[in-house]
Amino acid sequence: MAEVTVVGDGIVDIISRGDADGTRHAGGSALNVATGLTILGRTTGLIYQSGADEPGEWLVEYLEQSGVRPIRLLDDRGTGTAHAYFRTADGEPTYSFNEALLNREYVFDSTASQAIRQAKAVVVSGFPLDHEQSVDAYLQELDRSDGLGVIDPNPRPAILNDVEKYRIGFERVARGSRIVKLSDEDLITLYGDDQLVAALVDSGIVVVVTHGRRGASVHLPGQPPLHAPARELAQPMVDTLGAGDATLAALIAGVLDSASLTDRTIWEYSLARAMEIAAWTCRSAGGTLQLPKNELSEPHLERKS
């Protein structure tokens, strides 16, 4: 049984810099979180969609070599692909997506259902929250689980089919979750401001907000917010892919065994460590979580390159 089950995108990222040909990486926010948790020593399974094609088989092999249990839901349309184009040196890409990624639908089989029910934490990220039937299916599975529910809506404007439906789907899943992770950009995309944070916290949910170069904050019910600045490193930034996913993975790994989800001391430590891990992730190409270089290897780190 995996400690954490992650649900959402496991895709192929093609990364192009300038006019150079693209290089292939395993990607998707859910996959990044799952591999990150494994690097941090947590047993993890990933429920995702892919085709029975060469890219899909490559993803299965990648996940198995990374120590993540792949729980694949086969998609006749093939494996989702995102092409990231870095045209400038500021680390921010533009994207294009294939049809399998643009029109995702989830139907959970018995293997996926069991993985959700048995996990200590269930994390959803990179999920089609604007597809009502997929949201219904996920919530039915989550209702059968006693695990810690976590959601990162991760709305990418280029693949948002309906912002209003996405917002409704996110709010439905958030109500069944204990931790919500958002970025400043997520809040603007879905709501136009950050007023939602207070409403979620008032309802008893822990809310994590990432602020890009300004770090991240944790909002605990009944307590003042915590804030940690982004970690400055001497090494040059390569790209920002996976920084938010690395942050979420580090936070989940840090609080998973906590007796109280509102223990401020644990969150302070976990948030500071998450900022350091996110900074090192930005010093490596692709979205795979990177540990600080001065640390000894943790379980499965040797499988990453």
Short mmCIF file of C-alpha atoms in Angstrom, two decimals:
data_model
loop_
_atom_site.label_atom_id
_atom_site.label_comp_id
_atom_site.label_asym_id
_atom_site.label_seq_id
_atom_site.Cartn_x
_atom_site.Cartn_y
_atom_site.Cartn_z
CA MET A 1 0.00 0.00 0.00
CA ALA A 2 1.32 3.44 -0.90
CA GLU A 3 1.32 6.13 1.78
CA VAL A 4 0.26 8.75 -0.77
CA THR A 5 -1.86 8.37 -3.89
CA VAL A 6 -1.60 11.21 -6.40
CA VAL A 7 -4.30 11.68 -9.04
CA GLY A 8 -3.86 13.69 -12.24
CA ASP A 9 -1.59 14.36 -15.18
CA GLY A 10 1.28 12.05 -16.03
CA ILE A 11 2.41 13.33 -19.41
CA VAL A 12 5.38 13.81 -21.70
CA ASP A 13 6.99 17.26 -21.64
CA ILE A 14 8.93 18.36 -24.70
CA ILE A 15 11.21 21.25 -23.73
CA SER A 16 12.67 23.52 -26.42
CA ARG A 17 15.11 26.35 -25.77
CA GLY A 18 15.55 28.97 -28.46
CA ASP A 19 15.72 27.22 -31.82
CA ALA A 20 17.11 23.94 -30.46
CA ASP A 21 15.24 20.67 -30.89
CA GLY A 22 13.13 19.67 -27.91
CA THR A 23 14.20 17.18 -25.26
CA ARG A 24 11.77 14.72 -23.68
CA HIS A 25 10.99 14.68 -19.97
CA ALA A 26 8.37 12.95 -17.85
CA GLY A 27 6.04 15.68 -16.64
CA GLY A 28 2.64 16.80 -15.48
CA SER A 29 1.98 18.35 -12.10
CA ALA A 30 0.68 15.12 -10.56
CA LEU A 31 3.66 13.14 -11.81
CA ASN A 32 6.03 15.79 -10.46
CA VAL A 33 4.39 15.62 -7.03
CA ALA A 34 4.46 11.81 -7.03
CA THR A 35 8.13 11.52 -7.98
CA GLY A 36 8.97 14.32 -5.55
CA LEU A 37 7.31 12.50 -2.66
CA THR A 38 9.23 9.35 -3.57
CA ILE A 39 12.53 11.24 -3.59
CA LEU A 40 11.58 12.48 -0.12
CA GLY A 41 11.13 8.92 1.08
CA ARG A 42 7.35 8.48 0.84
CA THR A 43 5.86 5.44 -0.88
CA THR A 44 3.68 6.85 -3.64
CA GLY A 45 1.31 5.75 -6.38
CA LEU A 46 0.18 7.81 -9.37
CA ILE A 47 -3.26 7.45 -10.97
CA TYR A 48 -3.00 8.98 -14.45
CA GLN A 49 -4.11 8.56 -18.04
CA SER A 50 -1.93 7.58 -20.98
CA GLY A 51 -2.11 5.66 -24.21
CA ALA A 52 -0.78 2.18 -24.90
CA ASP A 53 1.73 3.85 -27.23
CA GLU A 54 5.50 4.34 -27.12
CA PRO A 55 5.33 7.53 -24.99
CA GLY A 56 2.91 5.79 -22.64
CA GLU A 57 5.19 2.79 -22.19
CA TRP A 58 8.13 5.14 -21.66
CA LEU A 59 6.20 6.85 -18.84
CA VAL A 60 5.46 3.50 -17.17
CA GLU A 61 9.15 2.61 -17.26
CA TYR A 62 10.12 6.04 -15.94
CA LEU A 63 7.71 5.81 -13.02
CA GLU A 64 8.78 2.29 -12.09
CA GLN A 65 12.46 3.26 -12.19
CA SER A 66 11.65 6.29 -10.03
CA GLY A 67 10.00 4.15 -7.38
CA VAL A 68 6.46 5.41 -8.10
CA ARG A 69 3.71 2.83 -8.54
CA PRO A 70 2.06 3.58 -11.91
CA ILE A 71 -1.73 3.13 -11.91
CA ARG A 72 -2.53 3.79 -15.56
CA LEU A 73 -5.99 4.48 -16.93
CA LEU A 74 -5.70 3.73 -20.65
CA ASP A 75 -6.74 6.45 -23.09
CA ASP A 76 -7.47 5.47 -26.70
CA ARG A 77 -6.43 8.95 -27.86
CA GLY A 78 -2.84 8.37 -26.77
CA THR A 79 -0.53 9.93 -24.20
CA GLY A 80 -0.86 13.57 -23.17
CA THR A 81 1.94 15.83 -24.39
CA ALA A 82 2.90 19.39 -23.44
CA HIS A 83 5.49 21.29 -25.48
CA ALA A 84 7.23 24.04 -23.49
CA TYR A 85 9.03 26.72 -25.50
CA PHE A 86 11.63 28.85 -23.72
CA ARG A 87 12.16 31.81 -26.04
CA THR A 88 13.91 34.07 -23.52
CA ALA A 89 16.28 33.63 -20.60
CA ASP A 90 13.78 34.53 -17.86
CA GLY A 91 12.77 30.94 -17.17
CA GLU A 92 9.10 31.34 -18.18
CA PRO A 93 7.84 29.07 -21.01
CA THR A 94 4.90 29.17 -23.39
CA TYR A 95 3.03 25.93 -24.01
CA SER A 96 1.17 23.89 -26.59
CA PHE A 97 -0.79 20.71 -25.83
CA ASN A 98 -2.07 17.70 -27.75
CA GLU A 99 -5.70 16.55 -27.92
CA ALA A 100 -5.31 13.79 -25.33
CA LEU A 101 -4.28 16.39 -22.75
CA LEU A 102 -6.80 19.03 -23.80
CA ASN A 103 -9.83 16.73 -23.42
CA ARG A 104 -9.21 14.59 -20.35
CA GLU A 105 -11.87 12.39 -18.72
CA TYR A 106 -11.38 10.12 -15.72
CA VAL A 107 -13.14 6.82 -14.98
CA PHE A 108 -11.57 4.99 -12.03
CA ASP A 109 -11.10 1.22 -12.16
CA SER A 110 -10.90 -1.09 -9.15
CA THR A 111 -7.11 -0.74 -8.84
CA ALA A 112 -7.33 3.04 -8.75
CA SER A 113 -10.24 2.93 -6.32
CA GLN A 114 -8.33 0.71 -3.91
CA ALA A 115 -5.25 2.94 -4.09
CA ILE A 116 -7.34 5.97 -3.09
CA ARG A 117 -9.12 4.16 -0.25
CA GLN A 118 -5.95 2.80 1.32
CA ALA A 119 -3.70 5.89 1.17
CA LYS A 120 -2.82 8.11 4.15
CA ALA A 121 -3.10 11.10 1.80
CA VAL A 122 -4.80 11.59 -1.57
CA VAL A 123 -3.48 14.46 -3.70
CA VAL A 124 -5.22 15.70 -6.82
CA SER A 125 -3.36 17.99 -9.24
CA GLY A 126 -3.51 18.55 -12.97
CA PHE A 127 -7.03 17.12 -13.00
CA PRO A 128 -9.88 18.13 -15.38
CA LEU A 129 -11.93 20.01 -12.79
CA ASP A 130 -14.10 21.45 -15.56
CA HIS A 131 -15.31 17.94 -16.51
CA GLU A 132 -18.25 17.29 -14.20
CA GLN A 133 -18.32 13.51 -14.60
CA SER A 134 -14.62 13.23 -13.75
CA VAL A 135 -15.13 15.37 -10.64
CA ASP A 136 -18.13 13.24 -9.63
CA ALA A 137 -16.06 10.07 -10.06
CA TYR A 138 -13.17 11.43 -8.01
CA LEU A 139 -15.40 12.64 -5.18
CA GLN A 140 -17.11 9.25 -4.99
CA GLU A 141 -13.71 7.65 -4.46
CA LEU A 142 -12.55 10.32 -2.00
CA ASP A 143 -15.71 9.85 0.07
CA ARG A 144 -14.67 6.22 0.65
CA SER A 145 -11.23 7.25 1.87
CA ASP A 146 -10.08 8.26 5.34
CA GLY A 147 -6.91 9.76 3.89
CA LEU A 148 -5.84 13.39 4.03
CA GLY A 149 -7.36 15.13 1.00
CA VAL A 150 -5.12 17.63 -0.80
CA ILE A 151 -5.87 19.63 -3.94
CA ASP A 152 -3.81 21.85 -6.22
CA PRO A 153 -6.20 23.11 -8.94
CA ASN A 154 -3.26 24.12 -11.16
CA PRO A 155 -5.46 25.84 -13.78
CA ARG A 156 -3.50 26.29 -17.00
CA PRO A 157 -5.30 28.86 -19.16
CA ALA A 158 -4.26 27.15 -22.40
CA ILE A 159 -6.20 23.97 -21.48
CA LEU A 160 -9.10 25.50 -19.55
CA ASN A 161 -12.20 24.56 -21.51
CA ASP A 162 -14.58 26.43 -19.19
CA VAL A 163 -13.32 28.66 -16.36
CA GLU A 164 -16.67 28.74 -14.55
CA LYS A 165 -16.99 24.95 -14.60
CA TYR A 166 -13.37 24.62 -13.48
CA ARG A 167 -14.03 26.95 -10.57
CA ILE A 168 -17.11 24.97 -9.53
CA GLY A 169 -15.24 21.67 -9.78
CA PHE A 170 -12.34 23.03 -7.75
CA GLU A 171 -14.64 24.28 -5.00
CA ARG A 172 -16.41 20.92 -4.81
CA VAL A 173 -13.14 19.05 -4.38
CA ALA A 174 -11.75 21.69 -1.99
CA ARG A 175 -14.74 21.19 0.34
CA GLY A 176 -13.75 17.53 0.69
CA SER A 177 -10.07 18.31 1.27
CA ARG A 178 -7.98 19.34 4.28
CA ILE A 179 -5.20 21.15 2.40
CA VAL A 180 -5.54 23.44 -0.63
CA LYS A 181 -2.48 24.65 -2.51
CA LEU A 182 -2.80 27.67 -4.83
CA SER A 183 -0.49 30.08 -6.57
CA ASP A 184 -1.03 33.81 -7.02
CA GLU A 185 -1.64 33.10 -10.70
CA ASP A 186 -4.22 30.40 -9.89
CA LEU A 187 -6.22 32.86 -7.81
CA ILE A 188 -6.17 35.49 -10.54
CA THR A 189 -7.08 32.94 -13.24
CA LEU A 190 -10.03 31.52 -11.31
CA TYR A 191 -11.23 34.46 -9.21
CA GLY A 192 -9.48 37.68 -10.22
CA ASP A 193 -8.30 38.27 -6.61
CA ASP A 194 -7.23 36.43 -3.44
CA GLN A 195 -10.45 36.72 -1.45
CA LEU A 196 -11.05 32.97 -1.65
CA VAL A 197 -8.16 32.25 0.73
CA ALA A 198 -9.92 33.72 3.77
CA ALA A 199 -13.13 31.85 2.99
CA LEU A 200 -11.32 28.51 2.74
CA VAL A 201 -9.39 29.11 5.97
CA ASP A 202 -12.60 30.12 7.78
CA SER A 203 -14.09 26.76 6.77
CA GLY A 204 -11.22 24.92 8.50
CA ILE A 205 -9.00 24.23 5.48
CA VAL A 206 -5.22 24.79 5.51
CA VAL A 207 -4.32 26.93 2.50
CA VAL A 208 -0.84 27.14 0.96
CA VAL A 209 -0.22 30.01 -1.47
CA THR A 210 2.94 30.23 -3.56
CA HIS A 211 4.08 33.69 -4.61
CA GLY A 212 6.78 32.93 -7.18
CA ARG A 213 9.96 34.88 -6.46
CA ARG A 214 8.36 36.17 -3.22
CA GLY A 215 8.20 32.75 -1.60
CA ALA A 216 5.12 31.09 -0.13
CA SER A 217 2.66 31.39 2.74
CA VAL A 218 0.62 28.95 4.82
CA HIS A 219 -2.74 30.00 6.24
CA LEU A 220 -3.78 27.92 9.25
CA PRO A 221 -7.31 28.17 10.65
CA GLY A 222 -7.42 30.47 13.68
CA GLN A 223 -3.78 31.54 13.40
CA PRO A 224 -1.79 34.33 11.72
CA PRO A 225 -0.35 33.34 8.32
CA LEU A 226 3.15 31.94 8.04
CA HIS A 227 5.46 33.23 5.31
CA ALA A 228 8.82 32.03 3.99
CA PRO A 229 10.81 33.94 1.35
CA ALA A 230 12.10 32.25 -1.77
CA ARG A 231 15.56 30.81 -1.19
CA GLU A 232 18.38 32.67 -2.94
CA LEU A 233 21.15 30.51 -4.38
CA ALA A 234 24.43 31.33 -6.08
CA GLN A 235 23.68 28.82 -8.84
CA PRO A 236 21.87 30.22 -11.91
CA MET A 237 18.20 29.43 -12.44
CA VAL A 238 17.54 27.01 -15.32
CA ASP A 239 13.74 27.08 -15.41
CA THR A 240 10.73 27.28 -13.08
CA LEU A 241 9.13 23.99 -14.17
CA GLY A 242 7.98 21.97 -11.17
CA ALA A 243 8.76 24.58 -8.51
CA GLY A 244 5.18 24.63 -7.19
CA ASP A 245 4.96 20.84 -7.40
CA ALA A 246 8.21 20.47 -5.46
CA THR A 247 6.83 22.86 -2.83
CA LEU A 248 3.66 20.80 -2.46
CA ALA A 249 5.53 17.49 -2.29
CA ALA A 250 7.88 18.82 0.40
CA LEU A 251 5.00 20.15 2.47
CA ILE A 252 3.02 16.91 2.28
CA ALA A 253 6.10 14.90 3.21
CA GLY A 254 6.70 17.26 6.13
CA VAL A 255 3.23 17.17 7.67
CA LEU A 256 1.97 13.70 6.73
CA ASP A 257 2.82 12.12 10.07
CA SER A 258 1.82 15.12 12.18
CA ALA A 259 -0.71 14.43 14.92
CA SER A 260 -2.24 17.85 14.28
CA LEU A 261 -2.63 19.47 10.86
CA THR A 262 -2.50 22.90 12.48
CA ASP A 263 0.80 22.41 14.34
CA ARG A 264 2.51 25.71 13.59
CA THR A 265 6.02 24.50 14.40
CA ILE A 266 5.82 21.64 11.90
CA TRP A 267 4.50 23.96 9.20
CA GLU A 268 7.24 26.53 9.84
CA TYR A 269 9.95 23.92 9.38
CA SER A 270 8.23 22.26 6.40
CA LEU A 271 7.66 25.57 4.62
CA ALA A 272 11.28 26.68 5.00
CA ARG A 273 12.49 23.32 3.69
CA ALA A 274 10.01 23.46 0.81
CA MET A 275 11.42 26.83 -0.28
CA GLU A 276 14.94 25.42 -0.32
CA ILE A 277 13.86 22.38 -2.31
CA ALA A 278 11.91 24.55 -4.78
CA ALA A 279 14.98 26.74 -5.31
CA TRP A 280 17.15 23.74 -6.13
CA THR A 281 14.45 22.36 -8.43
CA CYS A 282 14.65 25.59 -10.42
CA ARG A 283 18.39 24.96 -10.91
CA SER A 284 17.71 21.80 -12.93
CA ALA A 285 15.96 21.31 -16.28
CA GLY A 286 12.48 19.80 -16.10
CA GLY A 287 10.06 19.43 -13.22
CA THR A 288 11.71 16.69 -11.12
CA LEU A 289 12.21 17.68 -7.48
CA GLN A 290 15.84 18.28 -6.56
CA LEU A 291 17.24 17.99 -3.06
CA PRO A 292 19.72 20.60 -1.82
CA LYS A 293 23.18 19.62 -3.02
CA ASN A 294 24.63 19.59 0.49
CA GLU A 295 22.22 16.86 1.63
CA LEU A 296 22.85 13.15 1.62
CA SER A 297 20.75 11.19 -0.86
CA GLU A 298 17.34 10.21 0.41
CA PRO A 299 15.53 7.07 -0.78
CA HIS A 300 15.27 6.84 -4.59
CA LEU A 301 17.34 9.99 -5.22
CA GLU A 302 19.91 7.92 -7.09
CA ARG A 303 17.22 7.07 -9.64
CA LYS A 304 16.85 10.67 -10.73
CA SER A 305 19.11 12.48 -13.14
#
